[in-house]
Coordinates of N, CA and C in Angstrom, one line a residue:
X1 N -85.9 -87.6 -283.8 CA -85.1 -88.0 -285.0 C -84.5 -86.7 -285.6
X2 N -83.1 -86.9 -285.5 CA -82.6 -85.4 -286.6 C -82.8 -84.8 -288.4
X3 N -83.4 -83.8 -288.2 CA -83.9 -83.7 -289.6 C -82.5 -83.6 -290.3
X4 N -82.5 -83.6 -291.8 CA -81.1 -83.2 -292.3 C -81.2 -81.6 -293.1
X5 N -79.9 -81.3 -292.7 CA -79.8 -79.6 -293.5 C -78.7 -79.9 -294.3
X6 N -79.3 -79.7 -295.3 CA -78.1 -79.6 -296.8 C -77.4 -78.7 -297.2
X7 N -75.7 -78.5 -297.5 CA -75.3 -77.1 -297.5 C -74.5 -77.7 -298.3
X8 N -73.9 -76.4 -299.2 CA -73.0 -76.8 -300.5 C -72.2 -75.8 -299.5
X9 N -70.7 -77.0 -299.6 CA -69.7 -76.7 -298.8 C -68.2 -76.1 -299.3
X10 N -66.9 -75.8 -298.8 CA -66.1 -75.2 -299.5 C -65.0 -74.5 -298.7
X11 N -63.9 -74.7 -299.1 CA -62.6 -74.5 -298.1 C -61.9 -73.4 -299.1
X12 N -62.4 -72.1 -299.0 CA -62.1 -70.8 -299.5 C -60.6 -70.5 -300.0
X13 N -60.2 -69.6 -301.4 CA -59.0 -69.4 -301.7 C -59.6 -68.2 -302.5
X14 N -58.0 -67.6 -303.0 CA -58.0 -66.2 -304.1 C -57.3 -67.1 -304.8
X15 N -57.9 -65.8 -305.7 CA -57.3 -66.3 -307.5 C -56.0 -66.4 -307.9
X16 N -55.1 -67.1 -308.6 CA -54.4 -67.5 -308.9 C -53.4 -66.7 -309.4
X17 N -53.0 -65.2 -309.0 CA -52.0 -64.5 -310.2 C -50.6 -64.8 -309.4
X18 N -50.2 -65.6 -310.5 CA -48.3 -66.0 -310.4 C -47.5 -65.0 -310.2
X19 N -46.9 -64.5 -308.8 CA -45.9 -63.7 -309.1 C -44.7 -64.3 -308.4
X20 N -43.5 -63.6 -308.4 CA -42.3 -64.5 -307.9 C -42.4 -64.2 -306.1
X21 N -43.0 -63.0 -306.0 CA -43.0 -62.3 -304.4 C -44.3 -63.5 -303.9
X22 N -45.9 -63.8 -304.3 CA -46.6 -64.5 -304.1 C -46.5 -66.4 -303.8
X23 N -45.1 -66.4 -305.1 CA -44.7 -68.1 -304.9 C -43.5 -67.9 -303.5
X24 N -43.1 -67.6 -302.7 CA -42.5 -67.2 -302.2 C -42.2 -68.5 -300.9
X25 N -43.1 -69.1 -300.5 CA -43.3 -70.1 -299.8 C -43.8 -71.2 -300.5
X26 N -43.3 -71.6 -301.9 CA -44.1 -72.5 -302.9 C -42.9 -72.6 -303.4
X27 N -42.3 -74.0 -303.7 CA -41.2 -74.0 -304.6 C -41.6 -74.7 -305.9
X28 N -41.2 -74.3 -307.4 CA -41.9 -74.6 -308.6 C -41.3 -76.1 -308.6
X29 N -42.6 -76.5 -309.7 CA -42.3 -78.3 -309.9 C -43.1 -79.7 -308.9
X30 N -43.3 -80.6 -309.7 CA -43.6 -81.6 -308.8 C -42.9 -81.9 -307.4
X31 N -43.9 -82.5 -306.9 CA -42.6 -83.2 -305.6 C -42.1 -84.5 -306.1
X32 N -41.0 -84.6 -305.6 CA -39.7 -85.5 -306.2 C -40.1 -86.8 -306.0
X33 N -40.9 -87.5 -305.0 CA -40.8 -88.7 -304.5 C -40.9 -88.8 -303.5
X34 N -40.7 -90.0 -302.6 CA -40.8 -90.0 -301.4 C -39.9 -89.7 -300.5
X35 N -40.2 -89.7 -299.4 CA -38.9 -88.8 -298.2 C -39.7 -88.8 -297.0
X36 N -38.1 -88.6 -295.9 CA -39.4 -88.3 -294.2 C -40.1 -87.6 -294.3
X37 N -40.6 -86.4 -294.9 CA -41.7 -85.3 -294.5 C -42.5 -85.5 -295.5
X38 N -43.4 -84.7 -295.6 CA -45.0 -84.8 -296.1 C -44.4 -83.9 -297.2
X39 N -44.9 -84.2 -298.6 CA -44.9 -83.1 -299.5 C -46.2 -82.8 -300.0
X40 N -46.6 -81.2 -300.3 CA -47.3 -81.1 -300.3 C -47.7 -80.4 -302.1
X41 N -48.5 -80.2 -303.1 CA -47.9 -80.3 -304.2 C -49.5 -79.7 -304.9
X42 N -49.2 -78.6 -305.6 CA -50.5 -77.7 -305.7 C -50.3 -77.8 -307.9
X43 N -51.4 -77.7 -308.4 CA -51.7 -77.6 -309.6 C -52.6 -76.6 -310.1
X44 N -52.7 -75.4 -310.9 CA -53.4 -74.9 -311.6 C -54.1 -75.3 -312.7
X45 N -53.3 -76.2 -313.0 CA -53.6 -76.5 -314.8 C -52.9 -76.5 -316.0
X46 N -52.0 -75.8 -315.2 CA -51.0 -75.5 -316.4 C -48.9 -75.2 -315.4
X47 N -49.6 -74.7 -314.5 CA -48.3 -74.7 -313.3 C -47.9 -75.6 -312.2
X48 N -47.0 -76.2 -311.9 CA -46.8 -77.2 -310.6 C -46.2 -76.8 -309.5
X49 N -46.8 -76.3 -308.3 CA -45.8 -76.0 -307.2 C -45.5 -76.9 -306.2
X50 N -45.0 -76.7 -305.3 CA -45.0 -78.2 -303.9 C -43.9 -77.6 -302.7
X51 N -44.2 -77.7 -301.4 CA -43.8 -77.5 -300.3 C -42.6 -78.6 -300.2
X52 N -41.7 -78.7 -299.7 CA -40.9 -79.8 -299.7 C -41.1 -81.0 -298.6
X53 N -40.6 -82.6 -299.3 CA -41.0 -83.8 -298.3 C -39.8 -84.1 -297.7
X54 N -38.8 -82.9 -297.5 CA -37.3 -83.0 -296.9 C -37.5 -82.6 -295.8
X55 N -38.5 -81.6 -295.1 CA -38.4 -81.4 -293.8 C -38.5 -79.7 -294.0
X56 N -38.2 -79.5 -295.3 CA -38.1 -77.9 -295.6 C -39.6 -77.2 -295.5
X57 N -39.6 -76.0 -294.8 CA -41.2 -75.0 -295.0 C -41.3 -76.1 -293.5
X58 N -40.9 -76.5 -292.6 CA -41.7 -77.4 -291.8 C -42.0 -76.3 -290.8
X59 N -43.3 -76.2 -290.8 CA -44.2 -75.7 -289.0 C -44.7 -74.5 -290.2
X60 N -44.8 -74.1 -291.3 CA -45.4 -72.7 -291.9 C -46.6 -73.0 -292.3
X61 N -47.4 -72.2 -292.5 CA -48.7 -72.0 -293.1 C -48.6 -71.8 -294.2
X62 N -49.2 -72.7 -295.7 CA -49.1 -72.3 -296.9 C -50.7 -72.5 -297.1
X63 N -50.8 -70.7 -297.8 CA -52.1 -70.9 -298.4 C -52.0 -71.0 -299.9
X64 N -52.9 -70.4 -300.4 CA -52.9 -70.8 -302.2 C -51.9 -69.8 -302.4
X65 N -51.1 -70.5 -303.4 CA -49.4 -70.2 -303.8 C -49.8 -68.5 -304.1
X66 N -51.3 -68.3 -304.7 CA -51.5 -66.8 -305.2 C -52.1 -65.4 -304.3
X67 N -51.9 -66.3 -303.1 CA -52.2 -65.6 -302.1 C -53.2 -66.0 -302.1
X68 N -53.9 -65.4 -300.6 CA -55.2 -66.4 -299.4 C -55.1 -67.5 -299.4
X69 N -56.6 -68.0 -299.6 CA -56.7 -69.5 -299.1 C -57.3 -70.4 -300.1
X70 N -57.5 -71.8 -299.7 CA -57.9 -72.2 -300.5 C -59.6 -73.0 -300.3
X71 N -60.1 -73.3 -301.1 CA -61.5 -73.2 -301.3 C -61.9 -74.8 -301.8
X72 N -62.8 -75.1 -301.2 CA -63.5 -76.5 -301.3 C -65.1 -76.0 -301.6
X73 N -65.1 -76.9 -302.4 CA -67.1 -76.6 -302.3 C -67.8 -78.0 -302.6
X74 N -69.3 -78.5 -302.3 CA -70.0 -79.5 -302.8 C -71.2 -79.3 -301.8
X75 N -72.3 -80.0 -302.2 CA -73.6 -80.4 -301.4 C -73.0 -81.3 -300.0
X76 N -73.2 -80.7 -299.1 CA -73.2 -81.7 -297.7 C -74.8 -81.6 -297.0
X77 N -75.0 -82.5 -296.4 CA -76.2 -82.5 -295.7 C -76.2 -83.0 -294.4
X78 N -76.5 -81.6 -293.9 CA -76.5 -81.3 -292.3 C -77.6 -81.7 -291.3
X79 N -77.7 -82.5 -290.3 CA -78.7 -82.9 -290.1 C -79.0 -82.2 -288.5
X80 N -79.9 -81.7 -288.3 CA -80.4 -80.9 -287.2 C -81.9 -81.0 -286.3
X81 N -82.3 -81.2 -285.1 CA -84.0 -81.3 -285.0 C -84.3 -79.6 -285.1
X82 N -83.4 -78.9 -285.5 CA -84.4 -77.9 -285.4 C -85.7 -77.7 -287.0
X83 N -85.2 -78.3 -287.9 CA -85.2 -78.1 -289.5 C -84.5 -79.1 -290.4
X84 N -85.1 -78.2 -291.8 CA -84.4 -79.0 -292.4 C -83.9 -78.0 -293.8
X85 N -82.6 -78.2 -294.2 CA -82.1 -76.6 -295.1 C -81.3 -77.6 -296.3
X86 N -81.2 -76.5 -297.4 CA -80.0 -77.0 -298.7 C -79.5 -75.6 -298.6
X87 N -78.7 -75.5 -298.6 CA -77.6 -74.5 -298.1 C -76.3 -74.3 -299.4
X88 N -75.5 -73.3 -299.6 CA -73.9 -72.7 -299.9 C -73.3 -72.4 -298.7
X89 N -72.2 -73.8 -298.6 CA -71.6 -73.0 -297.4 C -70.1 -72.8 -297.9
X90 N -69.4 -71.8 -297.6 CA -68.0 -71.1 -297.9 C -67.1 -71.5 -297.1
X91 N -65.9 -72.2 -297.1 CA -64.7 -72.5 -295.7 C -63.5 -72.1 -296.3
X92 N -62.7 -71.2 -295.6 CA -61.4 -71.0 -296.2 C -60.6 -71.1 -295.7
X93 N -59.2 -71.8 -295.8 CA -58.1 -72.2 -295.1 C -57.4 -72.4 -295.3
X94 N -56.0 -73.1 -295.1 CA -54.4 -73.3 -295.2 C -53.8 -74.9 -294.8
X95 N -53.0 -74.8 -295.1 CA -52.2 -76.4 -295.1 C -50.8 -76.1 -294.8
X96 N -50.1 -76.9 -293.8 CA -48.7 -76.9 -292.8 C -48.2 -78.4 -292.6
X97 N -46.6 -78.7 -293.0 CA -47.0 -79.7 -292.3 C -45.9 -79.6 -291.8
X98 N -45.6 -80.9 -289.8 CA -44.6 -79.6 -289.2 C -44.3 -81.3 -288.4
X99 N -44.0 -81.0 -287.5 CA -43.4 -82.7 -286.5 C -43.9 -82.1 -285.0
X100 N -44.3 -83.4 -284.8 CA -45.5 -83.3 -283.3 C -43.7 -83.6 -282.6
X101 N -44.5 -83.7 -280.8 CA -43.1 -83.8 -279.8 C -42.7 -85.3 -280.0
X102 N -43.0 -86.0 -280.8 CA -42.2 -87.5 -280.5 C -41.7 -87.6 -282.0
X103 N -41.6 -86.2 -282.9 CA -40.6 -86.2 -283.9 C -41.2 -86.8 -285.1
X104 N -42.9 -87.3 -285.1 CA -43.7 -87.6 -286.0 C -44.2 -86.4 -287.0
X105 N -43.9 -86.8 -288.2 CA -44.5 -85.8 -289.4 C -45.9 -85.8 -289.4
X106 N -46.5 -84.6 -289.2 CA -48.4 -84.4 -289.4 C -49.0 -83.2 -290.4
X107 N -49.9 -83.3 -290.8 CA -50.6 -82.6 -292.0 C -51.1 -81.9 -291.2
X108 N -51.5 -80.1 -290.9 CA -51.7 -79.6 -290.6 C -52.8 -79.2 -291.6
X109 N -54.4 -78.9 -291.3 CA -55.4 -78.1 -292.3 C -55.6 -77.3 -291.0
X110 N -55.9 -75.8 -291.7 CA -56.6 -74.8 -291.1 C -57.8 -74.0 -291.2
X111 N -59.0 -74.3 -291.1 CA -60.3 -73.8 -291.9 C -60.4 -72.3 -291.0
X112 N -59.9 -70.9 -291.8 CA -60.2 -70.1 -291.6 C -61.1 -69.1 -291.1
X113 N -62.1 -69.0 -291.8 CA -63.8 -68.3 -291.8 C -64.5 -69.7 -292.8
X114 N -65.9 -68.7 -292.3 CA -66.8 -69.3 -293.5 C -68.4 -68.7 -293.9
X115 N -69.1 -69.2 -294.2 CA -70.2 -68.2 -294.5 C -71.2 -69.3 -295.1
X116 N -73.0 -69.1 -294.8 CA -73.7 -70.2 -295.5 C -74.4 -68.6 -296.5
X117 N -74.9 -69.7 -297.7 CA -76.0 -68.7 -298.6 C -76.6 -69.6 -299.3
X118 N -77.7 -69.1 -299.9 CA -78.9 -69.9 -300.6 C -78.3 -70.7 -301.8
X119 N -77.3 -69.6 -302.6 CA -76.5 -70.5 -303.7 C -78.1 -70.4 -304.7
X120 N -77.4 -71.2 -305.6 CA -78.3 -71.6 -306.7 C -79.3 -72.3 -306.3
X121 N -79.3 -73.4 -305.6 CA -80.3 -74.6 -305.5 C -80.6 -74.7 -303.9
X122 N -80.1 -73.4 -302.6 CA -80.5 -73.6 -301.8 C -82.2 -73.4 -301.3
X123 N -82.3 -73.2 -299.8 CA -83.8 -73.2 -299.3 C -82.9 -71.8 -299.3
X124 N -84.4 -70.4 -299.1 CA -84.2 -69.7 -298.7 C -84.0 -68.8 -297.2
X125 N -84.2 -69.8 -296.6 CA -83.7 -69.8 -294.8 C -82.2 -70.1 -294.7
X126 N -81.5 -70.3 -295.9 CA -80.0 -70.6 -295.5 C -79.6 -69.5 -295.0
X127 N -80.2 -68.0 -295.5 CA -79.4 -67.1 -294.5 C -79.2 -66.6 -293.5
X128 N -80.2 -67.9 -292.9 CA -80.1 -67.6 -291.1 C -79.2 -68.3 -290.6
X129 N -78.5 -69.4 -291.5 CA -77.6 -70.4 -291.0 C -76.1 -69.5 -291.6
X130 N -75.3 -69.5 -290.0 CA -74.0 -69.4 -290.3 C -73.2 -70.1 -289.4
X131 N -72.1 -70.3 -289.3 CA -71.0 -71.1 -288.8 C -70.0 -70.2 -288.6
X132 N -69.2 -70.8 -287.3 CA -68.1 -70.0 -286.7 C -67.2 -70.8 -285.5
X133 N -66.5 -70.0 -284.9 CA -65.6 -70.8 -283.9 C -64.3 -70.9 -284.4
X134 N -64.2 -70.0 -285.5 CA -62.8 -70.1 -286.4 C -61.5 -70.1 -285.5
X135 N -60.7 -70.4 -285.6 CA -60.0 -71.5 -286.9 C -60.2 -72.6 -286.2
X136 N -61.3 -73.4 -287.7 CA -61.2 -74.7 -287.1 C -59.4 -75.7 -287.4
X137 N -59.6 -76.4 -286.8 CA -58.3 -77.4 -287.5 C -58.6 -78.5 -287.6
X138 N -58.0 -79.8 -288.4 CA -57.7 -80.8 -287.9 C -57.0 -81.7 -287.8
X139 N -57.4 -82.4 -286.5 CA -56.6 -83.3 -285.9 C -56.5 -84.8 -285.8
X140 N -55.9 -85.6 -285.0 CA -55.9 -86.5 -285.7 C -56.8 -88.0 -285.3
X141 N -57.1 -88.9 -285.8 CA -58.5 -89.4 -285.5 C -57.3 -91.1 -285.5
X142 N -58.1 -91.6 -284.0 CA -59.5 -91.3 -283.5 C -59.5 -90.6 -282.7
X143 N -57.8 -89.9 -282.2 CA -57.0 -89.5 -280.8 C -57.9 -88.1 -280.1
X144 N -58.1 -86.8 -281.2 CA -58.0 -85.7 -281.2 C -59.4 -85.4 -280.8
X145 N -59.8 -84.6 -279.5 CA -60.8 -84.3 -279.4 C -61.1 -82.7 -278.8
X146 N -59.5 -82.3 -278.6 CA -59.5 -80.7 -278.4 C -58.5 -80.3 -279.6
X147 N -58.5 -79.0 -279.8 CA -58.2 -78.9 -281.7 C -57.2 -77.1 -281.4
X148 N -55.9 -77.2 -281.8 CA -55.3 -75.8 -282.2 C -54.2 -76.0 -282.9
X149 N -53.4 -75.2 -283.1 CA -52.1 -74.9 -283.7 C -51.3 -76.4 -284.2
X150 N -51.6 -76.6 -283.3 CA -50.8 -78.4 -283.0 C -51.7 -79.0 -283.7
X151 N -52.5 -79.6 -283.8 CA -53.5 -80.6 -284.2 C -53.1 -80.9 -285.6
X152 N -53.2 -82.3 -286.0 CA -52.9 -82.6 -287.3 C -52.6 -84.0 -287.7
X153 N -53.0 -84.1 -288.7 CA -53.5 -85.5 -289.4 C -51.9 -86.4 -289.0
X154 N -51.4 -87.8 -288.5 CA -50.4 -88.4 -288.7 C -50.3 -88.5 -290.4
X155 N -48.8 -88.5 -290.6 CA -48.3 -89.0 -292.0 C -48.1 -90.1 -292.0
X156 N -48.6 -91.2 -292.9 CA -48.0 -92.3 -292.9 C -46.9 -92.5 -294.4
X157 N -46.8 -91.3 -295.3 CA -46.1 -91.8 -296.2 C -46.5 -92.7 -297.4
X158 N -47.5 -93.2 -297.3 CA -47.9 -94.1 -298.1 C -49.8 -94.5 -298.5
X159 N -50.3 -93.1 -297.7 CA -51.3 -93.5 -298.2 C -52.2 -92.4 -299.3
X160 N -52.8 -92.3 -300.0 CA -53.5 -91.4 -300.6 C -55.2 -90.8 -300.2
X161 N -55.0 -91.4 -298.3 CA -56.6 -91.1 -298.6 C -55.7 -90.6 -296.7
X162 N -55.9 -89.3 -296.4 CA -55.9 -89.0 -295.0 C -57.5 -88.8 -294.3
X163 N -57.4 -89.1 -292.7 CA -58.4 -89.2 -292.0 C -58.0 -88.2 -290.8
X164 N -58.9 -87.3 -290.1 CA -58.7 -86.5 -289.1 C -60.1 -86.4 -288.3
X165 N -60.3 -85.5 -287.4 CA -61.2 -85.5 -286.4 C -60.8 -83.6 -286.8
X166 N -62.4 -82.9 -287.0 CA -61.8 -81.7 -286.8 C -63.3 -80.5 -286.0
X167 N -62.5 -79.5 -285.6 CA -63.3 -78.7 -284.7 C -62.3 -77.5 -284.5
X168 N -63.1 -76.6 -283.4 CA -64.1 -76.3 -283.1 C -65.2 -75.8 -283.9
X169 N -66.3 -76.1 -283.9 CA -67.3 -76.1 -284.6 C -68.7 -75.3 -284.1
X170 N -68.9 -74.4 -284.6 CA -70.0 -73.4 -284.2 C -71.1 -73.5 -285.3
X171 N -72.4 -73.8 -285.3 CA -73.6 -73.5 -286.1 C -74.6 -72.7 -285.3
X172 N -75.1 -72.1 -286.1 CA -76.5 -70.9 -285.4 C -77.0 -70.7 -286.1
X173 N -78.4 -70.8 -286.3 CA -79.4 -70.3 -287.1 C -80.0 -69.1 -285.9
X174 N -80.3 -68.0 -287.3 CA -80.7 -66.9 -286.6 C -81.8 -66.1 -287.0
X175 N -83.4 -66.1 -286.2 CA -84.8 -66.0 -286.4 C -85.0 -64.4 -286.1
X176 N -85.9 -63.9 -286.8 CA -86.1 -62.4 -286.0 C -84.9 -61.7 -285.4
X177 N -83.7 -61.9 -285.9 CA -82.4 -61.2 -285.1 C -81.9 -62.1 -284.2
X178 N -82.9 -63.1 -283.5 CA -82.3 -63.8 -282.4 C -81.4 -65.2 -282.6
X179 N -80.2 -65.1 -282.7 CA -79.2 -66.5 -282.6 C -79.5 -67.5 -281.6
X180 N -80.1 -68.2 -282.7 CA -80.5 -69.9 -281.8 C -79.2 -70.6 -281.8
X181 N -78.4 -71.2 -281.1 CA -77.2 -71.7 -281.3 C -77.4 -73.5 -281.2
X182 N -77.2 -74.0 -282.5 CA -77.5 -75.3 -282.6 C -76.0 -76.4 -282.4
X183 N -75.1 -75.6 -282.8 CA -73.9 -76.1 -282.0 C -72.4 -75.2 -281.3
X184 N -72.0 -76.1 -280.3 CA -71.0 -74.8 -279.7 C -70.2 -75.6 -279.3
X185 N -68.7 -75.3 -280.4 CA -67.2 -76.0 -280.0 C -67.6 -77.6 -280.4
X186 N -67.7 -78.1 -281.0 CA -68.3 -78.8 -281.5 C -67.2 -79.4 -282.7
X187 N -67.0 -80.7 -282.2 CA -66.2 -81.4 -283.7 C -66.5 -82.5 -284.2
X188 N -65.9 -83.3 -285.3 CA -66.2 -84.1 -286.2 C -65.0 -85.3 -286.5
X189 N -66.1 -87.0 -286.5 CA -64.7 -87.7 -286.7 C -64.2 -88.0 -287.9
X190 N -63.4 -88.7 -288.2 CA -63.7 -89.4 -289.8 C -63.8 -88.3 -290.8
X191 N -63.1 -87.3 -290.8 CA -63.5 -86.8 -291.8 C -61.6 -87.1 -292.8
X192 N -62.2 -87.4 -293.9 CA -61.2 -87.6 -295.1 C -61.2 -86.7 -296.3
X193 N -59.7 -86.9 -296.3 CA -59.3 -86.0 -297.1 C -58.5 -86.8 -298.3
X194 N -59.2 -86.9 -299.6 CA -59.1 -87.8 -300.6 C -58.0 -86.9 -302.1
X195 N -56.8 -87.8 -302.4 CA -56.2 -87.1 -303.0 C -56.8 -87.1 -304.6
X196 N -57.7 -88.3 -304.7 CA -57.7 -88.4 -306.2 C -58.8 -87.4 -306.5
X197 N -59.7 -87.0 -305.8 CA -60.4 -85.9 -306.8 C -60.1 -84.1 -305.2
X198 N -59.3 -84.2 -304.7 CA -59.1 -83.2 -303.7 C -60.0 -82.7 -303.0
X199 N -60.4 -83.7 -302.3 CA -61.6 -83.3 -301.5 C -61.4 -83.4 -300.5
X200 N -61.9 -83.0 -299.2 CA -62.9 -83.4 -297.9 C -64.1 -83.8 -298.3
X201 N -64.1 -85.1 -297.2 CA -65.3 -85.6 -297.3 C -65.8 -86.1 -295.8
X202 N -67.3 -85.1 -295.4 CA -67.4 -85.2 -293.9 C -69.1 -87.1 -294.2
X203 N -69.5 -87.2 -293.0 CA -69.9 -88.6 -292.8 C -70.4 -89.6 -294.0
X204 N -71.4 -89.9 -294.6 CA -71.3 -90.5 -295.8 C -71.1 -92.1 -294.9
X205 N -70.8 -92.4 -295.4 CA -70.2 -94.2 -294.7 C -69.5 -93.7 -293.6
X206 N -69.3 -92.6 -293.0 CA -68.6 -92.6 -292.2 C -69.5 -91.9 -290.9
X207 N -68.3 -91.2 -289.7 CA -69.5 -91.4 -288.3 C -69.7 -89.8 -289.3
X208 N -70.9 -89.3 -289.2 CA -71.3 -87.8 -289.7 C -72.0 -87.3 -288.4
X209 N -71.8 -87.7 -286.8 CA -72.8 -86.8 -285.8 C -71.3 -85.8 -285.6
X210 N -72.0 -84.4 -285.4 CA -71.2 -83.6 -284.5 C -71.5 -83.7 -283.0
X211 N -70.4 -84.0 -282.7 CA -70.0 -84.2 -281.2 C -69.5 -82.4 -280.5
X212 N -70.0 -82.5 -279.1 CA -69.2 -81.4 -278.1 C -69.0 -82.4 -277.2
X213 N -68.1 -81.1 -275.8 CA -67.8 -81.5 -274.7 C -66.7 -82.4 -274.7
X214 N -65.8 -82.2 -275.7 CA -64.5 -82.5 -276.2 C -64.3 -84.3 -276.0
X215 N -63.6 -84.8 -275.3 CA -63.7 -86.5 -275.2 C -65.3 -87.1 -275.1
X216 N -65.9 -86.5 -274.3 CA -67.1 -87.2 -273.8 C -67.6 -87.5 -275.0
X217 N -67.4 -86.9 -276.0 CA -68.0 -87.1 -277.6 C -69.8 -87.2 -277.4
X218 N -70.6 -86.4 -276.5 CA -72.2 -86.1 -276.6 C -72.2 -86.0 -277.9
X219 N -73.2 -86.2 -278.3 CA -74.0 -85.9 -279.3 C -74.9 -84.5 -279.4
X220 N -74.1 -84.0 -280.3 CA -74.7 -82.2 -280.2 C -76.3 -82.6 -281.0
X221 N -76.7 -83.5 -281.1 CA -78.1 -83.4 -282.2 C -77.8 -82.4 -283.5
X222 N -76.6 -82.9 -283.9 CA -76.8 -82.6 -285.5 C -76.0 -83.4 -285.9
X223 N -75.9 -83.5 -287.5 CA -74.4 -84.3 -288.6 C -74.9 -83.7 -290.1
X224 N -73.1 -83.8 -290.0 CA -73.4 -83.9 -291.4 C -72.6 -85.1 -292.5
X225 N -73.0 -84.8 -293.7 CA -72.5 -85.2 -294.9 C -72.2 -84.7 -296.4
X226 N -71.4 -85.0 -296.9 CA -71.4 -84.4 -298.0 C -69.5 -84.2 -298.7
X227 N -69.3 -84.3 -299.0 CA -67.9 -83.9 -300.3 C -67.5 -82.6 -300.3
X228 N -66.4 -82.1 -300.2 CA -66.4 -80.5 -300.3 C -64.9 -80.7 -301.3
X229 N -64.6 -80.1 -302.6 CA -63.6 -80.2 -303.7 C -63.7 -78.9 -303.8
X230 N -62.1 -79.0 -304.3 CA -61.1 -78.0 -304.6 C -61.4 -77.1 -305.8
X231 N -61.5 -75.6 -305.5 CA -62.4 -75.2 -306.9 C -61.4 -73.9 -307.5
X232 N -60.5 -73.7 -306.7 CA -59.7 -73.1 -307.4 C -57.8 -73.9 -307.8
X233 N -58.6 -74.9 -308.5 CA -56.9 -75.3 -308.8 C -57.6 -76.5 -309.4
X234 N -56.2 -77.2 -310.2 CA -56.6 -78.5 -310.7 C -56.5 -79.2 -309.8
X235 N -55.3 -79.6 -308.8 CA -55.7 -80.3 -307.8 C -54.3 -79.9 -306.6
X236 N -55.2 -80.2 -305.4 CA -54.2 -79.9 -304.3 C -53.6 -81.1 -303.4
X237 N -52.2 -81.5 -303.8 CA -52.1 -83.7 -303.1 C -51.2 -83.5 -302.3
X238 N -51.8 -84.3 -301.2 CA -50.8 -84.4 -299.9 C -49.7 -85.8 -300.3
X239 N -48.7 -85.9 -299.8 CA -48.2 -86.9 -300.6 C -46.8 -87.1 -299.6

């Protein structure tokens, strides 16, 4: 039976300082409405920026308008037979969105690094748990089961809740110095990305095993769950 490991999770960014050189790939203001391309449309709190739904910025990497990346955090619960953990885990990344070869508009997420820690309310074995296999991406579900540059959620224009499949996925817990590797290349289905409170959200009602061995979809003996929201910004909408 897989135990579960709990990790407060998060899709990493820098802080917010507005300059004209920094907004530079961010044009000011809401997005206009609808159109062929994906707009993409960032909030501080007080400032509006957004990538254009005209086709404009298409194939670029936009991180947080203030430079780096941007940051997700929440309790997920990881489930493993080695143990069982409550964890901080850190993920930092970027957003593109660009047209596959048959001229289809896709949402491009890129999860840069990451890092686990005890956090406030973790077990104190989280700091043997880390994660790797950077840059994860994702791709698009249920299709996607090898993951790079290309990989990326279909647009449909009209929905407010996107779904992708994402990887490659590395977990290791590591004992006396020695790296036990509990997953390798390893990805995930169903995972949503919800506009009204800016989140990722990995299994829950949904499949939460991580899978390797790309199609074959094995069962690596772990999953997770849990919510991961947007912590530096009021909110970040794909649209």
């Amino acid at each position: 039976m897989k135990a579960k490991i709990i990790m407060l999770s998060a899709l990493g960014v820098a802080s917010f300082g507005l300059t004209q050189a920094a907004n530079a790939s961010w044009d000011s203001g809401a997005c206009s409405g609808g159109g062929p391309a994906p707009c993409i449309e960032y909030n501080d709190g007080t400032n509006t920026y957004h990538f254009n739904g005209d086709g404009s910025h298409s194939g670029d990497w936009h991180g947080h308008p203030g430079g780096g990346d941007f940051q997700f955090t929440g309790y997920t619960d990881l489930g493993c037979s080695l143990g069982q953990f409550y964890c901080e885990l850190t993920l930092t990344g970027d957003v593109r969105k660009f047209q596959d070869g048959n001229g289809d508009w896709r949402i491009g997420v890129r999860v840069n690094s990451g890092s686990v820690a005890q956090g406030s309310e973790g077990d104190n074995e989280c700091s043997n748990i880390s994660v790797g296999g950077f840059p994860w991406y994702v791709g698009d579900y249920p299709n996607d089961h090898t993951f790079g540059a290309s990989s990326g959620m279909l647009y449909t224009g009209t929905s407010s809740v996107y779904t992708g499949n994402v990887g490659d996925i590395d977990v290791t817990y590591t004992v006396f110095g020695l790296p036990i590797s509990l997953v390798t290349g390893g990805h995930m289905h169903e995972v949503e990305y919800h506009n009204s409170n800016s989140s990722f959200r990995f299994g829950g009602t949904r499949d939460d095993t991580i899978y390797v061995d790309g199609a074959a979809d094995n069962d690596s003996g772990c999953s997770v769950s849990g919510d991961l929201i947007l912590q530096n910004g009021d909110y970040l909408n794909l649209f």
